[in-house]
Coordinates of C-alpha atoms in Angstrom, one line a residue:
Chain A
X248 CA -16.3 -60.8 -121.7
X249 CA -14.3 -64.0 -122.8
X250 CA -15.5 -65.9 -120.4
X251 CA -18.6 -68.3 -121.4
X252 CA -19.0 -69.1 -118.0
X253 CA -17.5 -66.8 -114.7
X254 CA -17.7 -67.6 -111.4
X255 CA -16.1 -65.2 -108.5
X256 CA -16.5 -67.2 -105.0
X257 CA -19.1 -69.0 -105.0
X258 CA -20.1 -71.0 -102.1
X259 CA -23.1 -72.9 -101.5
X260 CA -24.7 -74.2 -97.7
X261 CA -27.4 -76.6 -97.2
X262 CA -29.3 -76.0 -94.6
X263 CA -30.4 -79.8 -93.5
X264 CA -32.6 -81.1 -90.7
X265 CA -35.0 -79.6 -88.3
X266 CA -31.4 -78.0 -86.4
X267 CA -30.9 -76.2 -89.9
X268 CA -27.1 -77.7 -89.5
X269 CA -24.9 -75.6 -92.2
X270 CA -23.5 -78.0 -95.0
X271 CA -21.0 -76.8 -97.5
X272 CA -21.3 -78.0 -100.4
X273 CA -19.8 -75.4 -102.7
X274 CA -16.3 -73.3 -100.8
X275 CA -14.8 -69.8 -102.0
X276 CA -14.9 -71.2 -106.5
X277 CA -13.8 -69.3 -108.9
X278 CA -13.8 -70.3 -112.5
X279 CA -13.8 -69.3 -116.2
X280 CA -14.5 -70.6 -118.5
X281 CA -13.5 -70.0 -121.7
X282 CA -15.9 -69.5 -125.3
X283 CA -15.4 -72.4 -127.8
X284 CA -13.9 -74.5 -125.9
X285 CA -15.2 -78.6 -124.5
X286 CA -14.6 -77.7 -120.3
X287 CA -14.8 -81.1 -118.3
X288 CA -15.7 -80.0 -114.3
X289 CA -14.0 -83.2 -112.5
X290 CA -14.7 -84.4 -109.3
X291 CA -15.5 -87.8 -106.6
X292 CA -19.5 -87.9 -106.1
X293 CA -20.3 -85.1 -103.7
X294 CA -18.3 -83.0 -104.2
X295 CA -20.1 -79.7 -105.6
X296 CA -20.0 -80.0 -109.2
X297 CA -23.5 -80.9 -110.0
X298 CA -24.4 -78.3 -107.2
X299 CA -22.5 -75.6 -109.5
X300 CA -23.4 -76.4 -112.3
X301 CA -27.5 -75.9 -110.9
X302 CA -26.0 -72.9 -109.5
X303 CA -25.5 -71.6 -113.0
X304 CA -28.2 -72.0 -113.8
X305 CA -30.8 -70.1 -111.5
X306 CA -32.4 -73.5 -110.0
X307 CA -30.8 -73.0 -107.0
X308 CA -29.7 -70.0 -105.3
X309 CA -26.0 -69.1 -104.1
X310 CA -24.8 -68.0 -100.9
X311 CA -22.6 -66.0 -101.2
X312 CA -20.5 -64.9 -104.4
X313 CA -21.3 -64.0 -107.9
X314 CA -21.4 -65.3 -111.9
X315 CA -22.0 -64.5 -115.4
X316 CA -23.3 -66.7 -118.4
X317 CA -21.5 -64.9 -121.4
X318 CA -22.1 -61.8 -119.7
X319 CA -25.3 -61.9 -118.3
X320 CA -26.3 -62.1 -114.6
X321 CA -26.5 -65.7 -114.0
X322 CA -30.1 -66.9 -113.5
X323 CA -31.6 -64.5 -116.0
X324 CA -34.0 -65.1 -118.6
X325 CA -31.8 -63.6 -121.6
X326 CA -28.6 -65.7 -120.1
X327 CA -30.7 -69.1 -120.2
X328 CA -31.8 -68.5 -124.0
X329 CA -28.3 -68.7 -124.8
X330 CA -27.6 -71.5 -122.5
X331 CA -28.4 -75.7 -123.3
X332 CA -29.1 -77.3 -120.2
X333 CA -28.8 -82.0 -120.1
X334 CA -29.2 -83.1 -116.7
X335 CA -28.2 -86.1 -115.1
X336 CA -30.5 -89.2 -115.3
X337 CA -33.0 -87.3 -117.8
X338 CA -36.4 -88.6 -117.5
X339 CA -39.0 -86.8 -119.7
X340 CA -42.8 -87.3 -119.9
X341 CA -43.6 -90.5 -121.3
X342 CA -46.3 -90.3 -123.2
X343 CA -44.5 -88.0 -125.8
X344 CA -43.0 -88.6 -128.6
X345 CA -38.9 -87.5 -129.2
X346 CA -39.8 -85.2 -131.5
X347 CA -42.9 -84.1 -129.9
X348 CA -40.2 -83.4 -126.9
X349 CA -37.9 -81.6 -128.5
X350 CA -40.5 -79.2 -130.5
X351 CA -41.9 -78.9 -126.7
X352 CA -38.7 -77.8 -125.6
X353 CA -38.1 -75.5 -128.8
X354 CA -41.4 -73.4 -128.0
X355 CA -39.9 -72.9 -124.2
X356 CA -36.5 -72.1 -125.4
X357 CA -38.7 -69.2 -128.3
X358 CA -37.6 -70.7 -131.1
X359 CA -40.1 -68.7 -134.1
X360 CA -42.5 -70.9 -135.1
X361 CA -41.0 -70.0 -138.9
X362 CA -38.2 -71.7 -137.6
X363 CA -39.0 -74.4 -135.4
X364 CA -39.2 -77.6 -138.1
X365 CA -36.1 -77.2 -139.3
X366 CA -35.2 -76.3 -135.7
X367 CA -36.1 -79.5 -134.8
X368 CA -35.2 -81.5 -137.7
X369 CA -31.3 -80.5 -136.7
X370 CA -31.3 -81.0 -133.7
X371 CA -33.0 -84.8 -134.0
X372 CA -30.5 -85.5 -137.1
X373 CA -27.1 -84.2 -135.6
X374 CA -28.3 -86.4 -132.0
X375 CA -28.9 -88.7 -134.9
X376 CA -32.8 -89.6 -132.8
X377 CA -34.5 -88.6 -136.9
X378 CA -35.5 -92.5 -136.9
X379 CA -36.5 -92.7 -133.7
X380 CA -38.1 -89.3 -133.5
X381 CA -41.7 -90.7 -133.7
X382 CA -41.8 -93.2 -131.1
X383 CA -42.9 -92.7 -127.7
X384 CA -40.2 -91.8 -125.6
X385 CA -41.2 -94.4 -123.4
X386 CA -39.5 -96.7 -125.4
X387 CA -36.6 -95.4 -125.2
X388 CA -33.0 -97.3 -123.9
X389 CA -31.1 -95.4 -121.7
X390 CA -28.5 -94.2 -124.9
X391 CA -31.5 -93.1 -126.6
X392 CA -32.9 -91.0 -123.7
X393 CA -29.7 -89.2 -123.4
X394 CA -29.4 -88.8 -127.7
X395 CA -33.1 -87.0 -127.6
X396 CA -32.1 -85.1 -123.9
X397 CA -29.1 -83.7 -126.1
X398 CA -31.5 -82.8 -128.8
X399 CA -33.7 -80.9 -126.7
X400 CA -30.2 -79.5 -124.5
X401 CA -29.4 -78.0 -128.1
X402 CA -32.3 -77.0 -130.3
X403 CA -32.6 -73.4 -129.8
X404 CA -28.9 -73.3 -131.4
X405 CA -27.5 -72.3 -127.7
X406 CA -23.7 -70.8 -127.6
X407 CA -23.2 -72.2 -123.8
X408 CA -24.9 -76.1 -123.9
X409 CA -24.3 -77.3 -119.9
X410 CA -23.9 -81.2 -119.9
X411 CA -24.2 -83.1 -116.6
X412 CA -22.7 -86.4 -116.1
X413 CA -24.3 -86.6 -119.9
X414 CA -22.7 -90.6 -120.5
X415 CA -23.7 -92.5 -117.3
X416 CA -25.0 -95.9 -118.0
X417 CA -24.8 -95.2 -121.4
X418 CA -22.6 -98.3 -123.3
X419 CA -19.5 -96.9 -125.1
X420 CA -20.6 -97.4 -128.5
X421 CA -23.3 -94.9 -127.3
X422 CA -20.7 -92.5 -125.2
X423 CA -19.0 -92.3 -127.9
X424 CA -21.7 -91.1 -129.9
X425 CA -22.5 -88.2 -127.3
X426 CA -18.6 -87.4 -127.8
X427 CA -18.5 -87.0 -131.5
X428 CA -22.4 -84.6 -130.7
X429 CA -20.0 -82.6 -127.8
X430 CA -16.6 -82.4 -131.2
X431 CA -19.7 -81.2 -133.4
X432 CA -21.0 -78.9 -131.6
X433 CA -17.0 -77.5 -130.6
X434 CA -16.9 -77.6 -134.1
X435 CA -19.6 -74.6 -134.5
X436 CA -18.0 -72.9 -132.4
X437 CA -19.8 -73.6 -128.9
X438 CA -19.3 -73.7 -125.6
X439 CA -19.4 -77.2 -124.1
X440 CA -19.0 -78.2 -120.0
X441 CA -19.3 -81.2 -119.0
X442 CA -19.9 -82.8 -115.8
X443 CA -18.2 -86.1 -115.6
X444 CA -16.6 -88.4 -113.2
X445 CA -15.9 -90.7 -116.3
X446 CA -12.2 -89.5 -116.9
X447 CA -11.4 -91.5 -119.0
X448 CA -13.7 -89.7 -121.9
X449 CA -13.0 -86.4 -120.2
X450 CA -9.7 -86.9 -121.7
X451 CA -10.7 -87.3 -124.8
X452 CA -13.0 -84.9 -125.2
X453 CA -12.4 -82.1 -123.1
X454 CA -9.7 -78.5 -124.1
X455 CA -9.7 -77.9 -120.7
X456 CA -10.0 -79.6 -116.9
X457 CA -11.1 -78.4 -113.3
X458 CA -10.9 -81.1 -110.9
X459 CA -13.3 -80.5 -107.6
X460 CA -13.4 -82.4 -104.3
X461 CA -15.2 -81.5 -101.1
X462 CA -16.1 -78.4 -102.8
X463 CA -12.8 -76.4 -104.0
X464 CA -11.5 -76.1 -106.8
X465 CA -8.5 -78.4 -106.3
X466 CA -6.8 -78.0 -110.3
X467 CA -7.4 -76.9 -113.5
X468 CA -5.9 -76.0 -116.5
X469 CA -5.5 -77.3 -120.4
X470 CA -5.7 -81.3 -120.7
X471 CA -2.4 -81.1 -122.2
X472 CA -0.6 -79.1 -119.5
X473 CA -2.1 -81.3 -116.4
X474 CA -1.5 -84.3 -118.2
X475 CA 1.9 -84.8 -119.1
X476 CA 5.0 -84.9 -117.5
X477 CA 7.9 -82.5 -118.8
X478 CA 10.8 -84.6 -117.5
X479 CA 9.8 -87.6 -118.5
X480 CA 9.9 -89.1 -122.3
X481 CA 7.7 -91.7 -124.1
X482 CA 9.8 -94.1 -127.4
X483 CA 7.9 -96.6 -129.4
X484 CA 10.5 -99.2 -131.2
X485 CA 9.5 -101.4 -133.6
X486 CA 11.2 -104.9 -133.9
X487 CA 14.1 -104.3 -130.5
X488 CA 16.3 -107.2 -129.8
X489 CA 18.0 -107.9 -126.9
X490 CA 21.2 -106.4 -128.4
X491 CA 19.3 -103.2 -129.8
X492 CA 18.3 -102.2 -126.6
X493 CA 21.9 -102.5 -124.1
X494 CA 22.8 -100.5 -127.1
X495 CA 20.1 -97.6 -126.6
X496 CA 20.6 -98.2 -122.7
X497 CA 24.3 -97.4 -123.3
X498 CA 24.0 -94.6 -125.7
X499 CA 21.2 -93.0 -123.5
X500 CA 23.8 -93.4 -120.4
X501 CA 26.6 -91.5 -121.7
X502 CA 24.5 -88.1 -121.9
X503 CA 23.6 -89.1 -118.3
X504 CA 19.4 -89.9 -119.1
X505 CA 18.5 -93.9 -117.8
X506 CA 15.6 -95.7 -118.9
X507 CA 13.8 -96.1 -115.9
X508 CA 10.9 -98.8 -117.4
X509 CA 10.7 -101.3 -121.0
X510 CA 6.6 -102.0 -121.5
X511 CA 4.9 -103.2 -124.8
X512 CA 2.3 -100.1 -125.9
X513 CA -1.5 -101.2 -124.8
X514 CA -5.0 -100.2 -126.3
X515 CA -7.6 -99.4 -124.1
X516 CA -10.3 -101.8 -123.2
X517 CA -12.7 -99.5 -124.4
X518 CA -11.0 -99.4 -127.6
X519 CA -11.6 -102.8 -128.1
X520 CA -14.5 -103.4 -127.0
X521 CA -15.7 -100.2 -129.1
X522 CA -13.5 -102.1 -132.6
X523 CA -16.0 -105.2 -131.7
X524 CA -19.2 -104.1 -131.1
X525 CA -19.0 -101.4 -133.7
X526 CA -17.5 -103.5 -136.7
X527 CA -19.9 -105.9 -135.5
X528 CA -22.5 -103.6 -136.1
X529 CA -21.5 -102.7 -139.0
X530 CA -21.2 -105.6 -140.8
Chain B
X733 CA -45.8 -60.5 -122.2
X734 CA -46.3 -62.4 -125.3
X735 CA -43.5 -65.1 -124.9
X736 CA -44.7 -65.7 -121.6
X737 CA -48.7 -66.1 -122.5
X738 CA -47.2 -69.1 -124.9
X739 CA -44.6 -70.4 -122.6
X740 CA -46.9 -70.7 -120.0
X741 CA -50.1 -72.2 -122.9
X742 CA -46.8 -74.9 -123.9
X743 CA -46.7 -76.2 -119.4
X744 CA -50.6 -76.0 -119.8
X745 CA -51.0 -78.4 -123.0
X746 CA -48.3 -80.5 -121.8
X747 CA -50.1 -80.8 -118.3
X748 CA -53.4 -81.8 -119.6
X749 CA -52.5 -84.4 -121.5
X750 CA -50.0 -85.9 -119.1
X751 CA -54.1 -85.8 -116.6
X752 CA -55.9 -86.9 -119.0
X753 CA -53.7 -90.1 -119.4
X754 CA -53.6 -90.6 -115.6
X755 CA -55.5 -93.7 -114.8
X756 CA -57.1 -91.9 -111.6
X757 CA -58.7 -89.4 -113.9
X758 CA -60.3 -92.0 -116.0
X759 CA -61.4 -93.9 -113.0
X760 CA -63.3 -90.7 -110.5
X761 CA -64.7 -89.8 -113.9
X762 CA -66.4 -93.0 -114.3
X763 CA -67.5 -93.6 -111.0
X764 CA -68.7 -90.3 -111.1
X765 CA -71.2 -91.0 -114.0
X766 CA -72.1 -93.9 -112.5
X767 CA -73.5 -91.8 -109.3
X768 CA -75.3 -89.6 -111.9
X769 CA -76.3 -92.1 -113.6
X770 CA -77.4 -94.1 -110.8
X771 CA -79.2 -91.5 -108.6
X772 CA -82.3 -92.6 -111.8
X773 CA -82.7 -95.9 -109.7
X774 CA -82.0 -94.4 -106.3
X775 CA -84.5 -91.6 -106.2
X776 CA -87.2 -93.6 -104.7
X777 CA -85.1 -92.9 -101.5
X778 CA -86.0 -89.1 -101.6
X779 CA -86.9 -88.7 -98.0
X780 CA -90.2 -86.6 -99.1
X781 CA -88.5 -84.3 -101.3
X782 CA -88.8 -83.9 -105.2
X783 CA -87.2 -86.1 -107.6
X784 CA -85.2 -83.7 -109.6
X785 CA -84.0 -82.3 -106.3
X786 CA -82.8 -85.8 -105.0
X787 CA -81.7 -86.0 -108.7
X788 CA -80.0 -83.3 -108.5
X789 CA -78.2 -83.6 -104.7
X790 CA -77.0 -87.1 -105.8
X791 CA -74.8 -86.3 -109.4
X792 CA -73.7 -82.3 -107.6
X793 CA -72.4 -84.3 -104.6
X794 CA -70.5 -86.6 -106.5
X795 CA -69.4 -84.1 -108.6
X796 CA -68.7 -81.9 -105.7
X797 CA -67.0 -84.7 -103.4
X798 CA -65.1 -86.6 -106.6
X799 CA -64.1 -83.0 -108.1
X800 CA -62.5 -81.8 -104.6
X801 CA -60.5 -85.1 -104.4
X802 CA -59.1 -84.6 -108.2
X803 CA -57.9 -81.0 -107.3
X804 CA -56.2 -81.8 -104.7
X805 CA -55.0 -85.2 -105.5
X806 CA -54.1 -84.6 -109.8
X807 CA -52.5 -81.1 -108.8
X808 CA -50.2 -82.3 -106.8
X809 CA -49.2 -85.5 -108.4
X810 CA -48.6 -83.3 -111.5
X811 CA -46.4 -81.4 -109.1
X812 CA -44.2 -83.5 -107.9
X813 CA -43.9 -85.7 -110.9
X814 CA -41.9 -82.8 -112.1
X815 CA -40.2 -82.6 -109.0
X816 CA -39.3 -85.6 -108.3
X817 CA -38.5 -87.2 -112.0
X818 CA -36.6 -83.7 -112.4
X819 CA -38.4 -83.1 -115.6
X820 CA -38.6 -79.5 -113.5
X821 CA -34.3 -79.5 -114.2
X822 CA -34.5 -79.7 -117.8
X823 CA -37.6 -76.7 -118.0
X824 CA -36.6 -74.3 -115.3
X825 CA -33.4 -74.0 -116.6
X826 CA -34.7 -73.2 -120.0
X827 CA -36.1 -69.0 -120.4
X828 CA -39.1 -69.7 -118.7
X829 CA -40.0 -67.9 -115.4
X830 CA -41.2 -70.1 -111.8
X831 CA -44.6 -68.6 -112.4
X832 CA -44.8 -69.6 -115.6
X833 CA -44.0 -73.2 -114.7
X834 CA -46.3 -72.4 -112.4
X835 CA -49.4 -71.0 -113.6
X836 CA -48.6 -73.8 -116.6
X837 CA -49.5 -76.2 -114.2
X838 CA -52.5 -74.2 -112.8
X839 CA -54.2 -74.0 -116.2
X840 CA -53.5 -77.5 -116.8
X841 CA -55.1 -79.2 -114.0
X842 CA -57.6 -76.9 -113.8
X843 CA -58.7 -77.3 -117.9
X844 CA -58.5 -81.1 -116.7
X845 CA -60.4 -80.0 -113.8
X846 CA -63.2 -78.2 -116.9
X847 CA -63.0 -81.6 -118.6
X848 CA -64.7 -83.4 -115.5
X849 CA -67.2 -80.4 -114.3
X850 CA -68.4 -80.6 -118.1
X851 CA -69.1 -84.4 -118.5
X852 CA -70.8 -84.5 -115.1
X853 CA -72.7 -81.4 -115.9
X854 CA -73.9 -83.1 -118.8
X855 CA -74.7 -86.3 -118.2
X856 CA -76.2 -84.6 -114.8
X857 CA -78.8 -82.0 -117.2
X858 CA -79.3 -85.0 -119.5
X859 CA -80.8 -87.5 -116.6
X860 CA -83.1 -84.3 -114.8
X861 CA -84.2 -83.7 -118.0
X862 CA -85.6 -86.7 -119.0
X863 CA -87.3 -86.6 -115.8
X864 CA -88.2 -83.7 -116.1
X865 CA -90.4 -84.8 -118.9
X866 CA -91.5 -87.6 -117.6
X867 CA -93.2 -85.4 -114.7
X868 CA -94.6 -83.0 -117.1
X869 CA -96.7 -85.7 -118.1
X870 CA -98.0 -87.2 -115.0
X871 CA -98.6 -84.1 -113.9
X872 CA -100.5 -83.0 -117.3
X873 CA -102.5 -85.9 -116.2
X874 CA -103.3 -85.5 -112.1
X875 CA -103.9 -81.7 -112.8
X876 CA -100.7 -80.9 -110.8
X877 CA -97.9 -77.9 -111.7
X878 CA -94.9 -79.7 -113.0
X879 CA -91.3 -79.6 -111.2
X880 CA -88.9 -78.4 -113.6
X881 CA -85.4 -77.6 -113.9
X882 CA -82.8 -74.2 -115.2
X883 CA -80.7 -74.9 -118.3
X884 CA -79.2 -72.0 -117.5
X885 CA -79.3 -71.7 -113.8
X886 CA -77.2 -75.6 -114.5
X887 CA -74.6 -74.4 -116.8
X888 CA -74.7 -70.8 -114.1
X889 CA -74.1 -74.4 -111.3
X890 CA -71.5 -75.3 -113.4
X891 CA -69.3 -72.5 -114.3
X892 CA -69.5 -71.7 -110.7
X893 CA -68.2 -75.8 -110.0
X894 CA -65.6 -75.1 -111.6
X895 CA -64.7 -71.5 -110.1
X896 CA -64.8 -73.6 -106.9
X897 CA -62.4 -76.8 -108.2
X898 CA -60.0 -73.7 -109.3
X899 CA -59.6 -72.0 -105.9
X900 CA -58.9 -75.5 -104.7
X901 CA -56.1 -76.1 -107.5
X902 CA -54.8 -72.6 -106.5
X903 CA -54.4 -73.6 -103.0
X904 CA -53.2 -77.0 -103.5
X905 CA -50.2 -75.4 -105.6
X906 CA -49.3 -72.3 -103.1
X907 CA -48.9 -76.0 -100.4
X908 CA -46.5 -77.3 -103.2
X909 CA -44.5 -75.4 -103.5
X910 CA -44.2 -75.1 -99.6
X911 CA -44.0 -78.5 -99.2
X912 CA -41.1 -81.2 -99.6
X913 CA -43.7 -84.3 -100.0
X914 CA -46.7 -85.3 -102.1
X915 CA -48.5 -87.0 -99.1
X916 CA -48.0 -83.6 -97.3
X917 CA -49.4 -81.9 -99.6
X918 CA -52.0 -84.3 -100.4
X919 CA -53.3 -84.4 -96.4
X920 CA -52.4 -80.6 -96.3
X921 CA -54.8 -80.0 -99.0
X922 CA -57.8 -82.5 -97.9
X923 CA -57.6 -79.9 -94.7
X924 CA -58.1 -77.2 -96.6
X925 CA -61.1 -77.8 -98.3
X926 CA -62.7 -78.9 -95.3
X927 CA -61.7 -75.6 -94.2
X928 CA -63.2 -74.6 -96.5
X929 CA -65.9 -75.9 -96.4
X930 CA -66.7 -74.9 -92.8
X931 CA -65.1 -71.4 -92.9
X932 CA -68.9 -69.6 -92.5
X933 CA -68.7 -70.8 -88.9
X934 CA -66.0 -69.0 -88.7
X935 CA -67.4 -66.0 -90.5
X936 CA -70.7 -66.5 -87.7
X937 CA -68.5 -66.2 -84.5
X938 CA -66.4 -62.9 -85.9
X939 CA -70.3 -61.6 -86.2
X940 CA -70.9 -62.6 -82.9
X941 CA -69.3 -60.3 -80.3
X942 CA -66.3 -61.6 -78.5
X943 CA -64.4 -60.1 -75.4
X944 CA -61.1 -61.8 -76.4
X945 CA -58.8 -59.2 -79.0
X946 CA -56.7 -62.6 -79.5
X947 CA -60.0 -65.1 -80.3
X948 CA -61.3 -61.8 -82.7
X949 CA -58.2 -61.7 -84.5
X950 CA -57.9 -65.4 -84.8
X951 CA -61.2 -65.2 -86.2
X952 CA -60.6 -62.0 -88.7
X953 CA -57.4 -63.9 -90.4
X954 CA -59.4 -67.2 -90.5
X955 CA -62.2 -65.7 -92.7
X956 CA -59.9 -63.9 -94.8
X957 CA -56.9 -66.4 -95.4
X958 CA -59.7 -69.2 -96.1
X959 CA -61.5 -68.8 -99.0
X960 CA -66.2 -69.8 -98.5
X961 CA -66.3 -72.7 -100.4
X962 CA -70.1 -73.2 -99.2
X963 CA -70.7 -69.9 -101.4
X964 CA -70.7 -71.6 -104.1
X965 CA -72.8 -74.4 -103.7
X966 CA -76.1 -72.9 -105.2
X967 CA -77.4 -75.8 -106.9
X968 CA -81.0 -75.8 -105.3
X969 CA -81.3 -72.0 -106.2
X970 CA -79.8 -71.7 -109.4
X971 CA -81.4 -75.7 -111.2
X972 CA -84.1 -76.2 -109.2
X973 CA -85.8 -72.7 -108.4
X974 CA -86.1 -73.7 -104.5
X975 CA -84.6 -69.9 -103.4
X976 CA -84.6 -66.4 -105.1
X977 CA -81.2 -65.5 -105.8
X978 CA -80.4 -61.9 -105.2
X979 CA -78.9 -59.2 -107.8
X980 CA -75.5 -59.0 -108.0
X981 CA -74.5 -62.2 -105.9
X982 CA -73.2 -64.2 -108.6
X983 CA -70.6 -62.1 -109.8
X984 CA -70.0 -61.4 -105.7
X985 CA -69.6 -64.8 -105.4
X986 CA -67.5 -64.7 -108.9
X987 CA -65.0 -62.1 -108.0
X988 CA -64.8 -63.4 -104.9
X989 CA -63.4 -66.6 -105.7
X990 CA -61.3 -65.2 -108.7
X991 CA -59.9 -63.2 -105.8
X992 CA -58.9 -66.0 -103.1
X993 CA -57.3 -68.0 -106.7
X994 CA -55.7 -64.9 -107.5
X995 CA -53.8 -64.6 -104.3
X996 CA -53.4 -67.8 -103.8
X997 CA -51.3 -68.2 -107.3
X998 CA -49.7 -64.6 -106.2
X999 CA -48.4 -67.3 -103.0
X1000 CA -47.5 -70.2 -104.6
X1001 CA -45.6 -68.1 -107.0
X1002 CA -43.5 -66.1 -104.5
X1003 CA -42.6 -68.9 -102.5
X1004 CA -41.9 -71.1 -105.6
X1005 CA -39.5 -68.9 -106.8
X1006 CA -37.6 -69.3 -103.1
X1007 CA -37.5 -72.9 -103.9
X1008 CA -34.2 -75.0 -103.9
X1009 CA -35.2 -77.4 -107.2

């Protein structure tokens, strides 16, 4: 019962063409996604991660295997009531305003009429969309579409939130904003499943990751565990002179250690961009 | 049950709003209204029949033809816009069942067709009434019995036409649930409407004796699978009183329409449940 999502031996085949050729999208996948964590599902395009999410949500039927969401069999109405979903490149009815869309989704998700207004305003506030909520969705930018999509996914206060490529096509500032929303959800004790191939962002926001390739699971574990190399160490040194470096090398060699590379630390281009662009917007 | 009805209602509401914003709906409504209004000036071509009959035939013909086009094209468009734009993914990931989604689409589209039929029938009623008053005055002067039309009959006809279009929408939704493309749905849906209009031919043939069991089976299946859309065309009898409508006939037509409507919606829901989105 500790798993938010439990996938056991999931296989999904698609029949293609008139001859019904079999295309295996997911091959004997087993996953346990723990509750209260941000979980990244990674992999190249076509590796089966979106298909896995669709099967989990009951949008596509499994060829074989068992899936449960929060202890309930997946694809049941009860399971979906506790789940929020933001699909890849979401498209919503352009004539609705952002507030109307979130309200519509809240009603479909079974939010009680007495709680409706508060739930809608909370979700819009969380997605930083209150100011633009009165505008038709047709006038929204890509980043705003993703944010309103996030608001509709969380309006019914789900325990599990599934985000399929939430930052695809969004600029780094918008991407960072979505990252903050994900952290806010984790702080509330929600489970967030993030499907993406933007590795930098996944590394920043996820607690655990699974990497898929050609429909199979190739790696799974805590981000810290899978990324750290226990046999290597990094030290950041200030004001190092050639003499200090020689002395350090000699001291390390005396203990059987060896310096393999010395470089200057770099900040990422994304950090630089966010610093410059957010800074200029704040000014 | 209450929650299910509520969700169906929300889907219907948004479907209705989406449909009435379409230029296609406005275009067909204006075109049909123009056809009803133009019947007054074209009544000289009544081919020896009564003027009111010509006006009624012309107007109801427009309502029937453009209503069918709207029912086929708009329903297919409303369904495939949700699938192709992937809004269906967002909606069906919520605690919304596929039958609720399909029923919501049905009621939304049916409501739009209700507005279409009501607007055109109101216009037709005004045109018929205005001409009837002129004909009554002329008949009184000439000492003849004037031709009249029945408002109650017009209301009954509106309900029958709305039900007929409901059957067409249900058929198109069942085809949409199975089809992969909008174009295929429109083509097959249009063929289904034509087949429905000609279903009485199969009924006639079925009643005649035949030596071929296969042919008899084909006719039996055809007459039950395809609804007889001609049975809803009672304009002359109801509005102009050209012939008496048998007692219970209207109820039988309505029950038959509702049965086909329910059957095609059930079939569509069963197919849509298996569809991968």
